[in-house]
């Protein structure tokens, strides 16, 4: 007699054997899912006017957000240009314009250095400013960090 039968009523029919097995599989899946969910930081420190990598980093971050990961994007140096209307000189701007609305709609948190200018940033993004020490603490608290520099 399975220990599971103590908590689950057993109905005597052809399908009665599959219910406990299905319940155990679903429970195992949810436990595994909780273990897979991570706090992830994507750090973008490259100049988007010089290389395609910052735009690619945003695309990767969006993919992480689509899963169960708690994703934060840290923009350093000239990377905050990705969140402005001044996109004329950005490499792969067509890809950027394709993914930016999804990042805004999902409310993905963006972190900028406290000295960064935020006058030209688009208002639809969730942006906070943090000091270098606060950014360091944020990165240390994450399970995984992807750095594009």
PDB file of C-alpha atoms in Angstrom, residues 26-38 66-69:
ATOM      1  CA  UNK A  26       2.598  17.626 -10.834  1.00  0.00           C
ATOM      2  CA  UNK A  27       3.955  18.160  -7.310  1.00  0.00           C
ATOM      3  CA  UNK A  28       7.484  17.333  -8.461  1.00  0.00           C
ATOM      4  CA  UNK A  29       7.125  19.736 -11.394  1.00  0.00           C
ATOM      5  CA  UNK A  30       6.081  22.648  -9.148  1.00  0.00           C
ATOM      6  CA  UNK A  31       8.930  21.974  -6.724  1.00  0.00           C
ATOM      7  CA  UNK A  32      11.397  21.892  -9.605  1.00  0.00           C
ATOM      8  CA  UNK A  33       9.900  25.080 -11.030  1.00  0.00           C
ATOM      9  CA  UNK A  34      10.424  26.885  -7.708  1.00  0.00           C
ATOM     10  CA  UNK A  35      14.058  25.764  -7.693  1.00  0.00           C
ATOM     11  CA  UNK A  36      14.596  26.961 -11.269  1.00  0.00           C
ATOM     12  CA  UNK A  37      13.293  30.482 -10.670  1.00  0.00           C
ATOM     13  CA  UNK A  38      16.274  32.765 -10.093  1.00  0.00           C
ATOM     14  CA  UNK A  66       9.319  35.733 -20.111  1.00  0.00           C
ATOM     15  CA  UNK A  67      10.226  32.836 -17.805  1.00  0.00           C
ATOM     16  CA  UNK A  68       9.921  32.722 -14.032  1.00  0.00           C
ATOM     17  CA  UNK A  69      13.075  34.713 -13.375  1.00  0.00           C
TER      18      UNK A  69
END
